[in-house]
Short mmCIF file of C-alpha atoms and ligand atoms in Angstrom, two decimals:
data_model
loop_
_atom_site.label_atom_id
_atom_site.label_comp_id
_atom_site.label_asym_id
_atom_site.label_seq_id
_atom_site.Cartn_x
_atom_site.Cartn_y
_atom_site.Cartn_z
CA MET D 1095 -25.03 -6.87 -25.57
CA PRO D 1096 -21.59 -6.50 -27.07
CA THR D 1097 -19.23 -9.32 -26.03
CA ILE D 1098 -15.48 -8.69 -25.58
CA THR D 1099 -12.99 -11.49 -24.91
CA THR D 1100 -9.58 -11.56 -23.09
CA GLN D 1101 -7.57 -13.89 -21.13
CA VAL D 1102 -7.57 -11.97 -17.71
CA ALA D 1103 -10.21 -9.42 -16.84
CA ILE D 1104 -8.76 -6.89 -14.37
CA ILE D 1105 -11.11 -4.84 -12.09
CA GLY D 1106 -9.58 -1.60 -11.04
CA ALA D 1107 -6.88 0.61 -12.40
CA GLY D 1108 -5.07 1.40 -9.23
CA PRO D 1109 -1.31 0.53 -8.98
CA SER D 1110 -2.14 -3.24 -8.53
CA GLY D 1111 -4.30 -3.41 -11.69
CA LEU D 1112 -2.12 -1.42 -13.78
CA LEU D 1113 1.14 -3.16 -12.75
CA LEU D 1114 -0.48 -6.51 -13.20
CA GLY D 1115 -1.75 -5.60 -16.69
CA GLN D 1116 1.63 -4.36 -17.79
CA LEU D 1117 3.49 -7.50 -16.59
CA LEU D 1118 0.99 -9.88 -18.05
CA SER D 1119 1.20 -7.92 -21.49
CA LYS D 1120 4.93 -8.42 -21.42
CA GLN D 1121 4.32 -12.23 -21.17
CA GLY D 1122 1.94 -12.13 -24.05
CA ILE D 1123 -1.20 -12.63 -21.72
CA SER D 1124 -4.15 -10.36 -22.98
CA ASN D 1125 -5.86 -8.31 -20.39
CA ILE D 1126 -8.57 -5.74 -20.11
CA ILE D 1127 -9.02 -3.26 -17.26
CA LEU D 1128 -12.52 -2.14 -15.97
CA GLU D 1129 -12.18 1.04 -13.71
CA ARG D 1130 -15.12 2.69 -12.00
CA VAL D 1131 -13.73 6.33 -12.09
CA THR D 1132 -11.74 8.48 -14.59
CA GLY D 1133 -7.85 8.29 -14.88
CA GLU D 1134 -7.62 11.85 -13.53
CA TYR D 1135 -9.57 10.88 -10.37
CA VAL D 1136 -7.28 7.95 -9.86
CA LEU D 1137 -4.26 10.25 -10.08
CA GLY D 1138 -5.81 12.66 -7.64
CA ARG D 1139 -5.27 10.29 -4.72
CA ILE D 1140 -2.04 11.06 -2.83
CA ARG D 1141 -0.67 7.94 -1.05
CA ALA D 1142 2.67 6.78 0.32
CA GLY D 1143 5.94 6.90 -1.56
CA ILE D 1144 8.29 4.41 -0.24
CA LEU D 1145 9.04 1.49 -2.63
CA GLU D 1146 10.78 -1.69 -1.64
CA GLN D 1147 13.40 -3.32 -4.01
CA GLY D 1148 11.06 -6.08 -5.10
CA PHE D 1149 8.53 -3.43 -6.36
CA VAL D 1150 11.20 -1.52 -8.05
CA ASP D 1151 12.33 -4.65 -9.81
CA LEU D 1152 8.81 -5.47 -10.94
CA VAL D 1153 8.44 -1.84 -12.27
CA HIS D 1154 11.65 -2.28 -14.38
CA GLU D 1155 10.27 -5.75 -15.49
CA ALA D 1156 7.10 -4.08 -16.72
CA GLY D 1157 9.42 -1.68 -18.78
CA VAL D 1158 8.01 1.47 -16.79
CA GLY D 1159 10.90 2.33 -14.52
CA GLU D 1160 12.78 4.98 -16.63
CA ARG D 1161 11.35 8.11 -14.81
CA MET D 1162 11.42 6.41 -11.42
CA GLN D 1163 15.05 5.69 -11.95
CA ARG D 1164 15.63 9.41 -12.74
CA GLU D 1165 13.50 11.17 -10.34
CA GLY D 1166 13.20 8.77 -7.55
CA GLU D 1167 15.58 9.04 -4.46
CA VAL D 1168 17.42 5.94 -3.08
CA HIS D 1169 17.17 6.15 0.68
CA ASP D 1170 19.87 4.16 2.61
CA GLY D 1171 18.26 4.81 6.00
CA PHE D 1172 15.52 6.58 7.97
CA GLU D 1173 15.02 7.69 11.59
CA ILE D 1174 12.77 6.87 14.46
CA ALA D 1175 12.57 9.56 17.05
CA VAL D 1176 11.11 8.85 20.47
CA TYR D 1177 10.36 11.85 22.68
CA GLY D 1178 12.93 13.80 20.82
CA GLN D 1179 15.65 11.14 20.83
CA ARG D 1180 16.72 10.28 17.28
CA THR D 1181 17.86 6.86 16.18
CA HIS D 1182 19.16 6.23 12.70
CA ILE D 1183 18.14 2.87 11.09
CA ASP D 1184 20.94 2.49 8.59
CA LEU D 1185 19.18 0.17 6.06
CA LYS D 1186 22.14 -0.48 3.84
CA THR D 1187 24.39 -1.67 6.69
CA LEU D 1188 21.66 -3.45 8.79
CA ALA D 1189 19.65 -5.04 5.79
CA GLY D 1190 22.54 -6.43 3.84
CA GLY D 1191 22.95 -3.73 1.29
CA LYS D 1192 19.26 -3.26 0.55
CA THR D 1193 17.71 0.19 0.37
CA VAL D 1194 14.19 1.69 -0.53
CA MET D 1195 13.26 4.03 -3.31
CA CYS D 1196 11.33 7.28 -2.37
CA TYR D 1197 8.96 7.99 -5.33
CA GLY D 1198 5.23 8.84 -4.98
CA GLN D 1199 2.48 6.31 -5.73
CA THR D 1200 0.67 8.79 -7.78
CA GLU D 1201 3.86 9.11 -10.07
CA ILE D 1202 4.13 5.40 -10.37
CA THR D 1203 0.37 5.13 -11.33
CA ARG D 1204 0.78 7.98 -13.86
CA ASP D 1205 3.77 6.13 -15.51
CA LEU D 1206 1.89 2.94 -15.56
CA MET D 1207 -1.12 4.52 -17.13
CA GLU D 1208 0.81 6.15 -19.82
CA ALA D 1209 2.73 2.99 -20.64
CA ARG D 1210 -0.59 1.20 -20.92
CA GLN D 1211 -2.04 3.82 -23.27
CA GLN D 1212 1.08 3.72 -25.43
CA ALA D 1213 0.94 0.03 -25.76
CA GLY D 1214 -2.59 0.29 -26.92
CA LEU D 1215 -3.96 -1.84 -24.03
CA GLN D 1216 -7.70 -1.46 -23.35
CA THR D 1217 -8.96 0.19 -20.10
CA TYR D 1218 -12.72 0.96 -19.76
CA TYR D 1219 -12.72 3.98 -17.47
CA GLN D 1220 -15.98 4.99 -15.88
CA SER D 1221 -17.44 1.56 -15.92
CA SER D 1222 -20.38 0.98 -13.64
CA ASP D 1223 -22.39 -1.95 -12.42
CA VAL D 1224 -19.36 -4.17 -12.57
CA ALA D 1225 -20.55 -7.66 -11.81
CA LEU D 1226 -18.37 -10.94 -11.57
CA CYS D 1227 -20.18 -13.93 -12.86
CA ASP D 1228 -19.56 -17.74 -12.81
CA VAL D 1229 -16.24 -17.34 -11.25
CA LYS D 1230 -16.13 -20.85 -10.17
CA SER D 1231 -16.64 -22.13 -13.76
CA ASP D 1232 -14.24 -22.49 -16.64
CA LYS D 1233 -15.82 -19.64 -18.35
CA PRO D 1234 -16.11 -16.69 -15.92
CA TYR D 1235 -17.27 -13.36 -17.29
CA VAL D 1236 -17.82 -9.75 -16.11
CA THR D 1237 -20.82 -7.62 -17.07
CA PHE D 1238 -20.54 -3.81 -16.85
CA GLN D 1239 -22.01 -0.58 -18.20
CA HIS D 1240 -20.05 1.77 -20.28
CA GLN D 1241 -21.10 4.94 -21.82
CA GLY D 1242 -24.72 3.87 -21.72
CA GLU D 1243 -24.14 0.42 -23.10
CA SER D 1244 -24.13 -2.93 -21.44
CA TYR D 1245 -21.07 -5.17 -22.11
CA ARG D 1246 -19.95 -8.82 -21.34
CA LEU D 1247 -16.36 -9.40 -20.89
CA GLU D 1248 -15.48 -13.08 -21.22
CA CYS D 1249 -12.29 -14.34 -19.87
CA ASP D 1250 -10.31 -17.21 -18.29
CA TYR D 1251 -9.39 -15.48 -14.97
CA ILE D 1252 -10.45 -12.41 -13.07
CA ALA D 1253 -7.98 -10.21 -10.98
CA GLY D 1254 -9.93 -8.37 -8.39
CA CYS D 1255 -7.59 -5.24 -8.03
CA ASP D 1256 -10.61 -2.97 -7.02
CA GLY D 1257 -9.35 -1.82 -3.63
CA TYR D 1258 -11.15 -2.11 -0.23
CA HIS D 1259 -14.41 -0.82 -1.30
CA GLY D 1260 -14.56 -2.87 -4.63
CA VAL D 1261 -16.92 -5.63 -5.72
CA SER D 1262 -14.43 -8.47 -6.07
CA ARG D 1263 -14.04 -9.44 -2.53
CA LYS D 1264 -17.82 -9.46 -1.95
CA THR D 1265 -18.09 -12.01 -4.82
CA ILE D 1266 -16.58 -14.61 -2.53
CA PRO D 1267 -19.56 -16.03 -0.59
CA GLU D 1268 -19.61 -14.58 2.91
CA ASP D 1269 -19.49 -18.13 4.54
CA LEU D 1270 -16.35 -19.04 2.56
CA ARG D 1271 -14.34 -15.96 3.61
CA THR D 1272 -12.89 -14.74 6.89
CA GLU D 1273 -12.21 -11.04 7.39
CA HIS D 1274 -9.79 -9.98 10.08
CA GLU D 1275 -9.78 -6.35 11.21
CA ARG D 1276 -8.46 -3.98 13.52
CA VAL D 1277 -9.58 -0.34 13.39
CA TYR D 1278 -7.23 2.09 15.29
CA PRO D 1279 -8.76 4.98 17.30
CA PHE D 1280 -7.06 7.55 15.27
CA GLY D 1281 -6.17 8.68 11.69
CA TRP D 1282 -3.28 10.44 9.95
CA LEU D 1283 -3.78 14.00 8.59
CA GLY D 1284 -1.42 14.25 5.54
CA LEU D 1285 -0.16 17.54 3.92
CA LEU D 1286 1.72 17.92 0.77
CA SER D 1287 3.62 21.17 0.13
CA ASP D 1288 6.15 22.60 -2.24
CA THR D 1289 8.78 23.35 0.61
CA PRO D 1290 12.16 21.83 1.15
CA PRO D 1291 11.84 18.78 3.58
CA VAL D 1292 13.30 18.98 7.14
CA SER D 1293 15.51 16.04 6.44
CA GLU D 1294 17.12 14.00 3.62
CA GLU D 1295 15.64 10.84 5.30
CA LEU D 1296 12.21 10.13 6.63
CA ILE D 1297 11.63 10.73 10.37
CA TYR D 1298 8.96 8.72 12.14
CA SER D 1299 8.52 10.63 15.34
CA LYS D 1300 6.79 9.73 18.69
CA SER D 1301 5.95 12.77 20.86
CA GLU D 1302 4.05 13.48 23.98
CA ARG D 1303 1.44 15.22 21.63
CA GLY D 1304 1.13 12.16 19.47
CA PHE D 1305 2.81 10.69 16.21
CA ALA D 1306 4.20 12.74 13.29
CA LEU D 1307 6.01 11.71 10.12
CA ALA D 1308 8.33 13.81 8.16
CA SER D 1309 8.42 12.36 4.52
CA ARG D 1310 9.26 13.86 1.28
CA ARG D 1311 8.89 13.56 -2.63
CA SER D 1312 11.92 15.41 -3.62
CA ALA D 1313 14.40 18.17 -2.54
CA THR D 1314 11.64 20.74 -3.02
CA ARG D 1315 8.51 18.83 -2.08
CA SER D 1316 7.46 17.67 1.47
CA ARG D 1317 4.92 15.14 2.69
CA TYR D 1318 4.04 15.32 6.53
CA TYR D 1319 1.64 13.56 8.65
CA LEU D 1320 0.07 14.06 12.08
CA GLN D 1321 -1.84 11.70 14.18
CA VAL D 1322 -5.28 13.05 14.76
CA PRO D 1323 -8.55 11.98 16.44
CA LEU D 1324 -10.89 10.17 14.04
CA SER D 1325 -13.55 13.07 14.85
CA ASP D 1326 -11.28 15.60 13.35
CA LYS D 1327 -11.94 16.94 9.68
CA ALA D 1328 -9.15 18.05 7.29
CA GLU D 1329 -10.95 21.29 6.58
CA ASP D 1330 -10.90 22.22 10.18
CA TRP D 1331 -7.14 22.25 10.08
CA SER D 1332 -5.75 25.42 8.71
CA ASP D 1333 -2.18 25.10 7.25
CA ASP D 1334 -0.84 27.25 9.99
CA ALA D 1335 -2.48 25.02 12.61
CA PHE D 1336 -0.82 22.04 10.96
CA TRP D 1337 2.63 23.58 10.82
CA ALA D 1338 2.41 24.64 14.44
CA GLU D 1339 1.42 21.24 15.61
CA LEU D 1340 4.00 19.52 13.49
CA LYS D 1341 6.78 21.69 14.93
CA LYS D 1342 5.90 20.57 18.38
CA ARG D 1343 5.96 16.93 17.50
CA LEU D 1344 9.26 16.70 15.46
CA PRO D 1345 12.42 16.41 17.43
CA ALA D 1346 13.72 20.01 18.16
CA ASP D 1347 16.76 20.06 15.84
CA ALA D 1348 14.49 18.94 12.85
CA ALA D 1349 11.65 21.31 13.88
CA ALA D 1350 14.23 24.20 13.71
CA LYS D 1351 14.69 23.31 10.00
CA LEU D 1352 11.03 23.26 9.23
CA VAL D 1353 10.13 25.50 6.15
CA THR D 1354 6.37 26.13 5.91
CA GLY D 1355 4.23 27.10 2.91
CA PRO D 1356 0.74 26.76 1.44
CA SER D 1357 -0.52 22.99 1.24
CA ILE D 1358 -1.27 21.47 -2.06
CA GLU D 1359 -3.33 18.66 -0.59
CA LYS D 1360 -4.66 17.96 2.84
CA SER D 1361 -6.54 14.83 3.81
CA ILE D 1362 -7.29 12.55 6.67
CA ALA D 1363 -7.01 8.65 6.46
CA PRO D 1364 -8.09 6.40 9.25
CA LEU D 1365 -5.77 3.54 10.17
CA ARG D 1366 -6.92 -0.01 9.80
CA SER D 1367 -5.38 -3.47 9.70
CA PHE D 1368 -7.45 -5.77 7.56
CA VAL D 1369 -6.97 -9.21 5.72
CA CYS D 1370 -9.49 -11.26 3.89
CA GLU D 1371 -8.81 -15.02 3.61
CA PRO D 1372 -8.56 -16.88 1.23
CA MET D 1373 -7.40 -14.51 -1.63
CA GLN D 1374 -8.66 -16.82 -4.27
CA TYR D 1375 -12.00 -18.19 -5.22
CA GLY D 1376 -12.26 -20.40 -8.36
CA ASN D 1377 -10.80 -18.29 -11.12
CA LEU D 1378 -10.97 -15.05 -9.11
CA PHE D 1379 -7.79 -13.67 -7.51
CA LEU D 1380 -7.89 -10.82 -5.00
CA VAL D 1381 -4.92 -8.49 -5.34
CA GLY D 1382 -3.73 -5.60 -3.19
CA ASP D 1383 -6.10 -3.39 -1.17
CA ALA D 1384 -9.06 -5.54 -2.20
CA ALA D 1385 -7.82 -8.28 0.12
CA HIS D 1386 -5.72 -6.38 2.75
CA ILE D 1387 -5.15 -2.93 4.28
CA VAL D 1388 -2.46 -1.86 6.55
CA PRO D 1389 -1.82 1.16 8.61
CA PRO D 1390 0.65 3.51 6.77
CA THR D 1391 3.32 3.27 9.45
CA GLY D 1392 6.08 1.39 7.59
CA ALA D 1393 4.65 2.12 4.04
CA LYS D 1394 3.73 -1.48 3.31
CA GLY D 1395 0.37 -1.00 1.56
CA LEU D 1396 1.65 -0.70 -2.07
CA ASN D 1397 4.56 -3.10 -1.38
CA LEU D 1398 2.15 -5.82 -0.29
CA ALA D 1399 0.23 -5.09 -3.47
CA ALA D 1400 3.25 -5.65 -5.47
CA SER D 1401 4.13 -8.98 -3.97
CA ASP D 1402 0.56 -10.24 -4.78
CA VAL D 1403 1.04 -9.12 -8.40
CA ALA D 1404 4.39 -10.97 -8.52
CA THR D 1405 2.84 -14.16 -7.28
CA LEU D 1406 -0.18 -13.92 -9.63
CA CYS D 1407 2.09 -13.26 -12.63
CA LYS D 1408 4.26 -16.28 -11.92
CA ILE D 1409 1.05 -18.38 -11.55
CA LEU D 1410 -0.52 -17.09 -14.72
CA ALA D 1411 2.82 -17.45 -16.59
CA ARG D 1412 2.96 -21.05 -15.79
CA VAL D 1413 -0.81 -21.59 -16.56
CA TYR D 1414 -0.36 -20.27 -20.05
CA ARG D 1415 3.19 -21.47 -20.66
CA ASP D 1416 3.08 -24.95 -19.26
CA HIS D 1417 -0.82 -25.59 -19.22
CA ASP D 1418 -0.50 -26.26 -15.57
CA LYS D 1419 -3.92 -25.00 -14.41
CA ALA D 1420 -3.45 -26.68 -10.92
CA CYS D 1421 -0.86 -24.09 -9.81
CA ILE D 1422 -3.51 -21.48 -9.26
CA ASP D 1423 -4.18 -23.02 -5.88
CA GLN D 1424 -0.95 -21.82 -4.58
CA TYR D 1425 -1.92 -18.20 -4.91
CA SER D 1426 -3.64 -17.55 -1.69
CA GLN D 1427 -1.10 -19.31 0.58
CA ILE D 1428 1.92 -17.80 -0.98
CA ALA D 1429 0.33 -14.24 -1.02
CA LEU D 1430 -1.13 -14.37 2.53
CA ARG D 1431 1.98 -15.57 4.12
CA ARG D 1432 3.90 -12.41 3.10
CA VAL D 1433 0.81 -10.29 3.60
CA TRP D 1434 0.60 -11.35 7.31
CA HIS D 1435 4.17 -10.47 7.81
CA GLY D 1436 3.55 -6.96 6.43
CA GLU D 1437 0.36 -6.64 8.63
CA ARG D 1438 2.26 -7.70 11.70
CA PHE D 1439 5.14 -5.34 11.18
CA SER D 1440 2.84 -2.33 10.24
CA TRP D 1441 0.61 -3.20 13.45
CA TRP D 1442 3.59 -3.42 15.58
CA LEU D 1443 5.13 -0.14 14.48
CA SER D 1444 1.74 1.61 14.71
CA ASN D 1445 1.46 0.33 18.32
CA MET D 1446 4.83 1.44 19.43
CA LEU D 1447 4.72 4.91 17.77
CA HIS D 1448 1.15 6.22 18.34
CA ASP D 1449 -0.54 7.76 21.50
CA PHE D 1450 -3.69 5.53 22.19
CA GLY D 1451 -5.14 7.98 24.53
CA ASP D 1452 -7.71 6.45 26.84
CA THR D 1453 -8.36 3.49 24.57
CA ALA D 1454 -8.03 0.20 26.49
CA ILE D 1455 -5.82 -2.27 24.52
CA SER D 1456 -7.12 -5.87 24.98
CA ASP D 1457 -6.65 -6.66 28.58
CA MET D 1458 -4.84 -3.63 29.85
CA ASP D 1459 -5.35 0.21 30.23
CA SER D 1460 -3.50 2.36 27.60
CA LYS D 1461 -1.03 3.72 30.11
CA THR D 1462 0.15 0.19 30.87
CA PHE D 1463 0.29 -0.57 27.19
CA GLU D 1464 2.37 2.58 26.61
CA ARG D 1465 4.94 1.46 29.09
CA PHE D 1466 5.25 -1.84 27.25
CA MET D 1467 5.45 -0.22 23.94
CA ASN D 1468 8.25 2.25 25.25
CA SER D 1469 10.17 -0.60 26.56
CA GLU D 1470 9.70 -2.25 23.15
CA LEU D 1471 11.13 0.72 21.42
CA ASP D 1472 13.98 1.02 23.99
CA TYR D 1473 14.98 -2.52 23.27
CA TYR D 1474 14.78 -2.52 19.52
CA LEU D 1475 16.42 0.94 18.96
CA ASN D 1476 19.18 0.39 21.39
CA HIS D 1477 20.44 -2.91 20.31
CA GLU D 1478 21.79 -3.78 16.76
CA GLU D 1479 19.87 -7.04 16.49
CA GLY D 1480 16.54 -4.98 17.17
CA ARG D 1481 17.55 -2.33 14.62
CA LYS D 1482 18.24 -5.20 12.20
CA VAL D 1483 14.81 -6.61 12.63
CA ILE D 1484 13.29 -3.20 11.84
CA ALA D 1485 15.56 -2.76 8.87
CA ASN D 1486 15.03 -5.99 7.23
CA GLN D 1487 11.30 -5.65 7.46
CA TYR D 1488 11.33 -2.10 6.32
CA VAL D 1489 13.23 -3.00 3.07
CA GLY D 1490 10.80 -5.90 2.62
CA LEU D 1491 10.98 -9.61 3.12
CA PRO D 1492 11.86 -11.78 -0.03
CA TYR D 1493 9.20 -12.87 -2.47
CA GLU D 1494 8.42 -16.58 -2.21
CA ASP D 1495 8.59 -18.84 -5.34
CA LEU D 1496 5.99 -21.26 -6.67
CA GLN D 1497 6.42 -24.90 -5.71
N1 APR V 1848 -15.37 -1.51 -10.47
C1 APR V 1848 -14.25 -1.09 -11.15
N2 APR V 1848 -13.20 -0.42 -10.51
C2 APR V 1848 -13.43 -0.13 -9.24
C3 APR V 1848 -14.65 -0.71 -8.47
C4 APR V 1848 -15.68 -1.28 -9.15
N3 APR V 1848 -16.74 -1.82 -8.51
N4 APR V 1848 -14.37 -0.44 -7.21
C5 APR V 1848 -13.23 0.31 -6.90
N5 APR V 1848 -12.59 0.22 -8.29
C6 APR V 1848 -11.33 0.90 -8.55
C7 APR V 1848 -10.98 2.21 -7.75
O1 APR V 1848 -11.70 3.33 -8.29
C8 APR V 1848 -9.49 2.14 -7.80
O2 APR V 1848 -9.04 3.23 -8.86
O3 APR V 1848 -10.27 0.02 -8.13
C9 APR V 1848 -9.06 0.84 -7.96
C10 APR V 1848 -8.41 0.40 -6.62
O4 APR V 1848 -7.31 1.07 -6.45
P1 APR V 1848 -6.54 1.09 -5.01
O5 APR V 1848 -7.61 1.45 -4.11
O6 APR V 1848 -5.53 2.17 -5.17
O7 APR V 1848 -5.94 -0.29 -4.69
P2 APR V 1848 -4.75 -1.03 -5.27
O8 APR V 1848 -4.48 -0.91 -6.67
O9 APR V 1848 -4.71 -2.44 -4.65
O10 APR V 1848 -3.60 -0.26 -4.59
C11 APR V 1848 -2.86 -0.48 -3.35
O11 APR V 1848 -3.11 1.71 -2.69
O12 APR V 1848 -4.36 2.19 -0.87
C12 APR V 1848 -3.12 2.14 -1.29
O13 APR V 1848 -1.91 1.45 0.59
C13 APR V 1848 -2.36 1.10 -0.66
O14 APR V 1848 -0.61 1.75 -1.61
C14 APR V 1848 -1.45 0.69 -1.74
C15 APR V 1848 -2.14 0.60 -2.98
C1 PHB V 1849 4.79 9.06 2.51
O1 PHB V 1849 5.75 9.51 1.95
O2 PHB V 1849 3.62 9.44 2.09
C2 PHB V 1849 4.78 7.89 3.43
C3 PHB V 1849 6.10 7.43 3.80
C4 PHB V 1849 6.32 6.57 4.73
C5 PHB V 1849 5.12 5.97 5.37
C6 PHB V 1849 3.83 6.34 5.08
C7 PHB V 1849 3.72 7.48 4.23
O3 PHB V 1849 5.37 4.96 6.36
#
């Protein structure tokens, strides 16, 4: 069996694995990525497109920010509409000058993949039977199959960046991990189209017919979402049906500007809040979706992955530069603290903006819950301190330093 050696084995070539690999290489730390599918398949996934400043800074640090800087849009604010009443959340004013960048996750992933290839860094696409071995020992290794051959990858550390369905999390023995989960009784049906967006800023819209989001990728490309029952299938929604429903859920003045056209992509994603604790086991670190999932309300998924990457990079830099191996024990606590803040924010926004139908919520019926949530929206949207709370979390809480 061919044996390969590297310092950090990275499982998964999604945005977490690719960004981590790039940043480690910049610090002279060698790494190899193992990915289950092809690069094209990874790039076929359409995901959110709102980047916090912390993420933007990391992409620049990785030397991959040039196209994002050129093509991405800086957004100074966004809107929350409640039954047609629009409130502007002025991020720049409310969050001390901070803004967000609107640039698709697919584009970031493409930029990172190209940079990795140009730097000649090794990625084994279409690797199967990936197994993480001896992760508690000083000499962990990963075995995998690639093009009909079995390999052994020896390393110092393993970064599990393999998403919610990956193998890394399951390598932590069941009795040593706790999984927190909330599954929401609806999904988001997303549609991408080459049509001018209804608005220069995002509109999160609560309506009598359920939630809708008007997002964008550029002046000529729109991304829209509709809250739909979990039983719906994307193929049952014609483009016409999507546009008609969206029009009813957006505030009237925005709906009047809606330009429709053929969809480029249409898919349904269920909403889930999920956290696995701890995020470290021996020399294995979980990063991004492998350890946590948020509902897309608030666009925190990719941004939480980025803060995990930032924390792990600081730790590995200290390990190799200062020979301080003990600092690895800080990973889980630092990462989880920020993860839980993002989880809480996404859960809170999701609760306030969606229609829960007849689903009972904890100890009350859904109508009572809705009254509480509408009062919560009324308070937070109509007081400056409330809008500040939303704005500061939307632009992203600061990254924590190591001790
Ligand atoms: N072996 C190797 N690779 C694997 C395995 C495996 N057993 N299982 C999964 N993978 C790969 C997947 O094919 C995928 O390309 O790991 C990658 C994980 O990527 P993502 O799911 O995109 O997760 P992550 O990189 O953490 O990105 C987080 O994605 O879901 C969004 O909202 C989330 O935006 C956030 C971002
Ligand atoms: C998106 O553009 O896809 C998007 C933006 C904001 C969200 C979720 C998704 O909260």
